[in-house]
Amino acid sequence: MAECVAVLTGAGISAESGIPTFRGQSDAGALWRNYSPEQLATPEAFERDPRLVWEWYDWRRGCVARAEPNAGHRALAEFERRCAATGRRFTLITQNVDGLHDRAGSRQVVKLHGDLWILRCLSCGREERDERVPLDPLPPRCDCGGLQRPAVVWFGESLPAREWACASEVSATARMFLVIGTSGVVYPAAGLVEIARQSGARIAVVNPEPTPLDARADWLFRGAASEVLARLL
Ligand code: BJW
Ligand code: ZN
């Protein structure tokens, strides 16, 4: 079977594109209007105040629309091309919803937490891609009149079944598992590292800060994703 390389990315890989992380070094950096992600990224918050939650997403969509993929995203796309050229299987598992891996040219991208640019109707379930920035009106509505939500995964919600199955399978078969720019505190995504390790993968962690996943690492690269990945390439 082809040698398999898997990568798990988090918000840190997009930090150098100017997109705020969820749990910044200083708490203030991760807050939006004094709300933490744990207060906004929940179905309960959306039920309580859909407009408030949508204002947060609309602001983030604006940040992402103005951003460009950085050298870290591009290095992973190049890594994928090199794996393809040498007969290795490469899968990029991301917790990010910003779409910057796609824009950098990555092909095999498994989006565990959904997509910021897709809206899902709460009444008829229809999903549509909508790249307008800003969205008007807020909250947006489907053609059927139903309230739309961002097609992302909030706390307490299950991850999309197909993506989760693919990510677990890839993690269990990887020889090499790279963990880049994630605080490693959100499950089940963080648990993929343990799945990979128990299946015999060598683990490399890339992060300027310590994380709970460091204890599982065979190699620890303390630094920004763009610099470390450029060196690794
Ligand atoms: C750089 C850098 C640079 C900076 N270069 N690096 C087991 C134990 C405890 C709790 C649970 C558990 N299992 C499940 C749970 C509950 C919960 C959970 O994990 N809670 C914990 C937080 C306590 N999980 C869930 O609810 C999940 N669902 C689930 O389990 O379903 C089953 C179930 C159903 C019903 C009941 C119970 C269970 C769903 C989780 C969904 C997470 N959703 C979000 C929002 C997505 C949409 C959106 O974007 O708005 O996903 S929350 C947010 O956190 C987002 C991220 O993908 C996710 C992870 O964050 P990430 O990417 O790691 O970012 P940061 O900011 O935390 O870290 C950035 C890192 O980058 C830092 O380390 C920096 O140092 C680093 N960095 N610059 C490299 N230049
Ligand atoms: Zn609808």
Coordinates of C-alpha atoms and ligand atoms in Angstrom, one line a residue, residues 121 123-126 142-146, ligand 2:
C121 CA -31.4 26.5 5.8
S123 CA -36.2 24.8 7.5
C124 CA -35.6 22.9 4.3
G125 CA -32.0 21.9 4.9
R126 CA -30.8 23.2 1.6
C142 CA -33.3 30.9 2.2
D143 CA -35.6 31.1 -0.8
C144 CA -38.1 29.1 1.2
G145 CA -38.2 31.8 3.8
G146 CA -36.3 29.8 6.4
Ligands
ZN2 ZN -34.9 26.7 2.9

